[in-house]
Short mmCIF file of C-alpha atoms and ligand atoms in Angstrom, two decimals:
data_model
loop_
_atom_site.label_atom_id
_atom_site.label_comp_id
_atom_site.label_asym_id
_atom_site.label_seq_id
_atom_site.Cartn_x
_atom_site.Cartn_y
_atom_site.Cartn_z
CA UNK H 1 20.01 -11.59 -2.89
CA UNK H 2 18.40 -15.02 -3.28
CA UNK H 3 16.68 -16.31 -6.78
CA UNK H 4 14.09 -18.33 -4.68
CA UNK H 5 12.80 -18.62 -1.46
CA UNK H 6 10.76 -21.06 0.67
CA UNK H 7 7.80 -19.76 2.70
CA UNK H 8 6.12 -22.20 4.58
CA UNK H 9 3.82 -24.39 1.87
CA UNK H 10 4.74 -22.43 -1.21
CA UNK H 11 8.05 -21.25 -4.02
CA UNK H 12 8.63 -17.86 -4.48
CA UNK H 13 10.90 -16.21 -7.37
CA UNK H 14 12.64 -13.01 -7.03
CA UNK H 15 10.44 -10.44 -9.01
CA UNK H 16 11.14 -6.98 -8.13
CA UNK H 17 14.95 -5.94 -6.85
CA UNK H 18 15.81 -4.28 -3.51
CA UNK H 19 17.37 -1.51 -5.98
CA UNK H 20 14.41 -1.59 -8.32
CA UNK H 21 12.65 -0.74 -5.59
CA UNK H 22 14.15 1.97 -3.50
CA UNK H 23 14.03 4.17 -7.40
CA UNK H 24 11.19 3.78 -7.54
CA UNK H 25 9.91 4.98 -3.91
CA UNK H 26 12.13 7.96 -4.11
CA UNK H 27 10.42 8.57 -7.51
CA UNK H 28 7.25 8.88 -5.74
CA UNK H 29 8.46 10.55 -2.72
CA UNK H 30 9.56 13.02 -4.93
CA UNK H 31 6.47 13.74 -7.01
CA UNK H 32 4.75 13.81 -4.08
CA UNK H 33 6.34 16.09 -2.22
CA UNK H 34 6.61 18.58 -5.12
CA UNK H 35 3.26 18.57 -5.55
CA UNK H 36 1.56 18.53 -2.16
CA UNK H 37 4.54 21.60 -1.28
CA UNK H 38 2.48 23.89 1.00
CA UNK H 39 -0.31 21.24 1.99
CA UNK H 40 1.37 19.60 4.91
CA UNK H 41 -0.59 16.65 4.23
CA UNK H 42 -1.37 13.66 6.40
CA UNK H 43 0.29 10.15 5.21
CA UNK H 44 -2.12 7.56 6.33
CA UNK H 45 -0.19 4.19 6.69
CA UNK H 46 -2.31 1.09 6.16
CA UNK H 47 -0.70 -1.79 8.49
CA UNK H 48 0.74 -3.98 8.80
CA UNK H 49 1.65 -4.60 4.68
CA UNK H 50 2.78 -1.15 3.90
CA UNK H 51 4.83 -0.60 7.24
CA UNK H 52 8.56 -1.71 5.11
CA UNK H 53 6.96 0.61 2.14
CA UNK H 54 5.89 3.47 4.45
CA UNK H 55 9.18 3.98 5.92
CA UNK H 56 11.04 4.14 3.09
CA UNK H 57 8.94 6.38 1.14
CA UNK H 58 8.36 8.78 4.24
CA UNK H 59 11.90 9.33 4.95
CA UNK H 60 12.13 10.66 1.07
CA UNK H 61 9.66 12.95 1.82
CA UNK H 62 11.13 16.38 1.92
CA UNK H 63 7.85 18.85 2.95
CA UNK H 64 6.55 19.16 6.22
CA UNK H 65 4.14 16.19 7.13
CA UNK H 66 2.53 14.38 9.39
CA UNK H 67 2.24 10.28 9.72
CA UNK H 68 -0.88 8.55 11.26
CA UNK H 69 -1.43 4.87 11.16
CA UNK H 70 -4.46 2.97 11.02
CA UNK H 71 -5.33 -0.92 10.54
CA UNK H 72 -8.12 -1.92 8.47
CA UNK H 73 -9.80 -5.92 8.12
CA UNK H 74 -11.49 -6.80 4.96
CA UNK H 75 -14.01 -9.55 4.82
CA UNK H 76 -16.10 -11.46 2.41
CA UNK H 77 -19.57 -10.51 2.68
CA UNK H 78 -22.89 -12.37 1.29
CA UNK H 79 -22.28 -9.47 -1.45
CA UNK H 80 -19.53 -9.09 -3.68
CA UNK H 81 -18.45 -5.33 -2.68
CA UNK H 82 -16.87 -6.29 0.28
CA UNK H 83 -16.59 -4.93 3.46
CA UNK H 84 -13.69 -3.36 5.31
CA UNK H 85 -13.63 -2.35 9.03
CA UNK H 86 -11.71 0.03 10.76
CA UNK H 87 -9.57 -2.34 13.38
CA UNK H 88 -6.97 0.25 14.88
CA UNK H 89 -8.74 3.24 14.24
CA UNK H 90 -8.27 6.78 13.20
CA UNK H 91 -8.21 9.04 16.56
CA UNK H 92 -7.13 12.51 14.94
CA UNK H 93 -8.80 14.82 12.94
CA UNK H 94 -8.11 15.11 9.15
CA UNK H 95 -10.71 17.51 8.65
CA UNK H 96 -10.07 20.23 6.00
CA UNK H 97 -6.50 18.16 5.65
CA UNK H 98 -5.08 16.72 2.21
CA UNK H 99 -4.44 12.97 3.40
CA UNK H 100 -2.35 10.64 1.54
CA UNK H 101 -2.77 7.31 2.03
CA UNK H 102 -0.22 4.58 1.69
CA UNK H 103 -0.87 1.34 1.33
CA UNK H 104 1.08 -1.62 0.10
CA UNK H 105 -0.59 -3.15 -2.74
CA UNK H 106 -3.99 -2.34 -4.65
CA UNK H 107 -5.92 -5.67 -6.12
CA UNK H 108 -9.63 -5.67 -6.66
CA UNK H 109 -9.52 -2.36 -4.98
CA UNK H 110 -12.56 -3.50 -2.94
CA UNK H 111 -10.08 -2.19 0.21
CA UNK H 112 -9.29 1.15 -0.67
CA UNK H 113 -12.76 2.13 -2.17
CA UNK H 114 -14.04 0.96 1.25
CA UNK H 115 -11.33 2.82 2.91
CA UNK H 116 -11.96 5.55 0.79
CA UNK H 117 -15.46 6.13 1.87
CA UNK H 118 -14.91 5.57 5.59
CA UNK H 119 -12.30 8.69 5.35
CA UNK H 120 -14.92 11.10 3.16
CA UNK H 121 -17.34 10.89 6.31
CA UNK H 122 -14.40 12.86 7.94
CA UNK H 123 -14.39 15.61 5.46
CA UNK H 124 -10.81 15.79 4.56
CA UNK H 125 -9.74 18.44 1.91
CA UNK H 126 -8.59 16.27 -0.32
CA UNK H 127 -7.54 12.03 -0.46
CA UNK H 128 -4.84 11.13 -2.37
CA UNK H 129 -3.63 7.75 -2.91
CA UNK H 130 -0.28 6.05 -3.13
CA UNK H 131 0.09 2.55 -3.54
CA UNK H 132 3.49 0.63 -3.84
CA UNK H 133 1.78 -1.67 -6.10
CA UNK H 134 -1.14 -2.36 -8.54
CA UNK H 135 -2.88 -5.61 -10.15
CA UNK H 136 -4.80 -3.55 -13.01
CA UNK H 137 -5.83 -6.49 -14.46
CA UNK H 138 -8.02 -7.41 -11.18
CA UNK H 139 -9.13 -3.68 -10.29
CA UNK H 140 -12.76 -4.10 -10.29
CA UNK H 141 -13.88 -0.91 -9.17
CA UNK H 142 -13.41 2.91 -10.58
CA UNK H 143 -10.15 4.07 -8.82
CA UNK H 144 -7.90 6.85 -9.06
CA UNK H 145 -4.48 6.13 -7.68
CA UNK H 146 -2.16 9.56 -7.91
CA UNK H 147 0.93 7.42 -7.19
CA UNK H 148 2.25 4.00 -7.76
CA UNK H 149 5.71 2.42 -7.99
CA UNK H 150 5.04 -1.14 -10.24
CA UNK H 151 2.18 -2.28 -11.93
CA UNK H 152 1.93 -6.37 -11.72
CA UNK H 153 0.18 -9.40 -13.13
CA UNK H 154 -2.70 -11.05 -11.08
CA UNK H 155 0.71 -13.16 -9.34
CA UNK H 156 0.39 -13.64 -5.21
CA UNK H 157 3.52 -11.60 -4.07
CA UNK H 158 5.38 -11.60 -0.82
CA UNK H 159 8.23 -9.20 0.90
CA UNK H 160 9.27 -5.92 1.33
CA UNK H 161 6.36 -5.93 3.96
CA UNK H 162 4.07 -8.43 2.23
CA UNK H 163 3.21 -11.99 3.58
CA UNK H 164 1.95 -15.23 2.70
CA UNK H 165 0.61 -16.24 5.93
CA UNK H 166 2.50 -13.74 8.17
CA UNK H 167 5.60 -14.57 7.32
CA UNK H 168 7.82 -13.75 4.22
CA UNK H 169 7.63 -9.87 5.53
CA UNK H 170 11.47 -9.09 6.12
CA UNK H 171 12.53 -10.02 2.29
CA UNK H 172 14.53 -6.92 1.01
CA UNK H 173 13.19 -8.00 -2.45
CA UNK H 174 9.79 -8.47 -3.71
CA UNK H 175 9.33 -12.61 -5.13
CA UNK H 176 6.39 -14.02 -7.19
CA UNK H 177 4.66 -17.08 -6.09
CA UNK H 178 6.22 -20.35 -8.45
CA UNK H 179 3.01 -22.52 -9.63
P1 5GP T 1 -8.12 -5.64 -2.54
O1 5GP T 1 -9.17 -5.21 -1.60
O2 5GP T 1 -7.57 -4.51 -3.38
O3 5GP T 1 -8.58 -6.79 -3.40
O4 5GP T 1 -6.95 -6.28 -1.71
C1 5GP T 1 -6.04 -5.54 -1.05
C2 5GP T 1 -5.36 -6.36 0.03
O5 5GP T 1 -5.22 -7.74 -0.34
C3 5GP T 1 -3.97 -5.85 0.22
O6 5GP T 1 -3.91 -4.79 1.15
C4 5GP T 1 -3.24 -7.09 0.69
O7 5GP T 1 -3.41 -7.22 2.08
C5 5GP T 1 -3.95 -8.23 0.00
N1 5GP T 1 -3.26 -8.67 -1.22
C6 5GP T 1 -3.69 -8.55 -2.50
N2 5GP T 1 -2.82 -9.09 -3.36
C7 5GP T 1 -1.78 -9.55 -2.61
C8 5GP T 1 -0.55 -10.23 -2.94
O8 5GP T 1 -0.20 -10.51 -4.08
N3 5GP T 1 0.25 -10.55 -1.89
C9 5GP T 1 -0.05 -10.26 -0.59
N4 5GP T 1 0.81 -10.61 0.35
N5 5GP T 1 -1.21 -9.64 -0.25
C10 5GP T 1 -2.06 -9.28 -1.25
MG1 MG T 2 -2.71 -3.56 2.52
#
């Protein structure tokens, strides 16, 4: 396990442990599955961040599910909601299905409330969310997320399927940018 790491222009510190981390995802797996027992629901990954995340947390899942995967893009409009586009789209139906979708890491929120409306036009039964990680301080929209593993400052993180600039995605460990 290294203290520090070098990606490209920046320092990163270790924040979060490899061990720290696996509790907590089977934590979740296992709330999760006891409560959506009997829904078979539909775990939406969001790639690429939450690929690492995803397949830890799915193979902890002990109920019958299904996995679908979908890429969205955000970009910065001339407004300040933001606007999010399906890239790799959703081909499936999740009509009348309880979807839960798992993404990597939950900042302004601006994503997932996007995300969030594009999958209501499909008229799921139900959308629940479960993030690896939140930045409460920076949420600026109303969200309810049913599962998390770590709340964290406003920091820029990297690993465990999180880059800075595409790369930094392999760490075991989650680090904290240095300033
Ligand atoms: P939001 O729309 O909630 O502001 O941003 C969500 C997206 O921003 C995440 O899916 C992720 O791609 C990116 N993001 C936000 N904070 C971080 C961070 O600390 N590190 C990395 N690597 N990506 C982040
Ligand atoms: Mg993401």
């Amino acid at each position: 396990m290294m203290e520090t790491v070098e990606i490209k222009d920046k320092k990163f510190s270790l924040y979060i442990s490899e061990s720290e981390i696996k509790e907590e995802v089977k934590k979740m797996a296992a709330a999760i599955s006891s409560d959506l027992e009997g829904k078979r629901p539909i775990f939406l990954v969001i790639l690429n961040g939450s690929f690492i995340f995803a397949a830890d947390l799915l193979r902890e899942i002990s109920i019958p599910c299904e996995m679908k995967f979908m890429r969205v893009a955000s970009y910065e409009g001339t407004n300040s909601t933001g606007n999010v586009t399906e890239v790799l789209g959703l081909d499936e139906s999740i009509e009348e299905r309880t979807v839960v979708i798992v993404e990597d890491i939950i900042d302004s929120g601006t994503t997932m409330n996007e995300l969030l409306k594009i999958l209501e036009r499909r008229s799921p039964a139900e959308i629940r969310i479960a993030s690896l990680l939140v930045k409460p301080k920076n949420l600026k929209v109303k969200l309810e997320i049913d599962y998390r593993c770590f709340d964290i400052e406003n920091d820029f993180i990297v690993g465990y399927g999180l880059d800075y600039n595409q790369e930094g995605r392999n760490l075991k460990e989650i680090y904290k940018i240095t300033d």
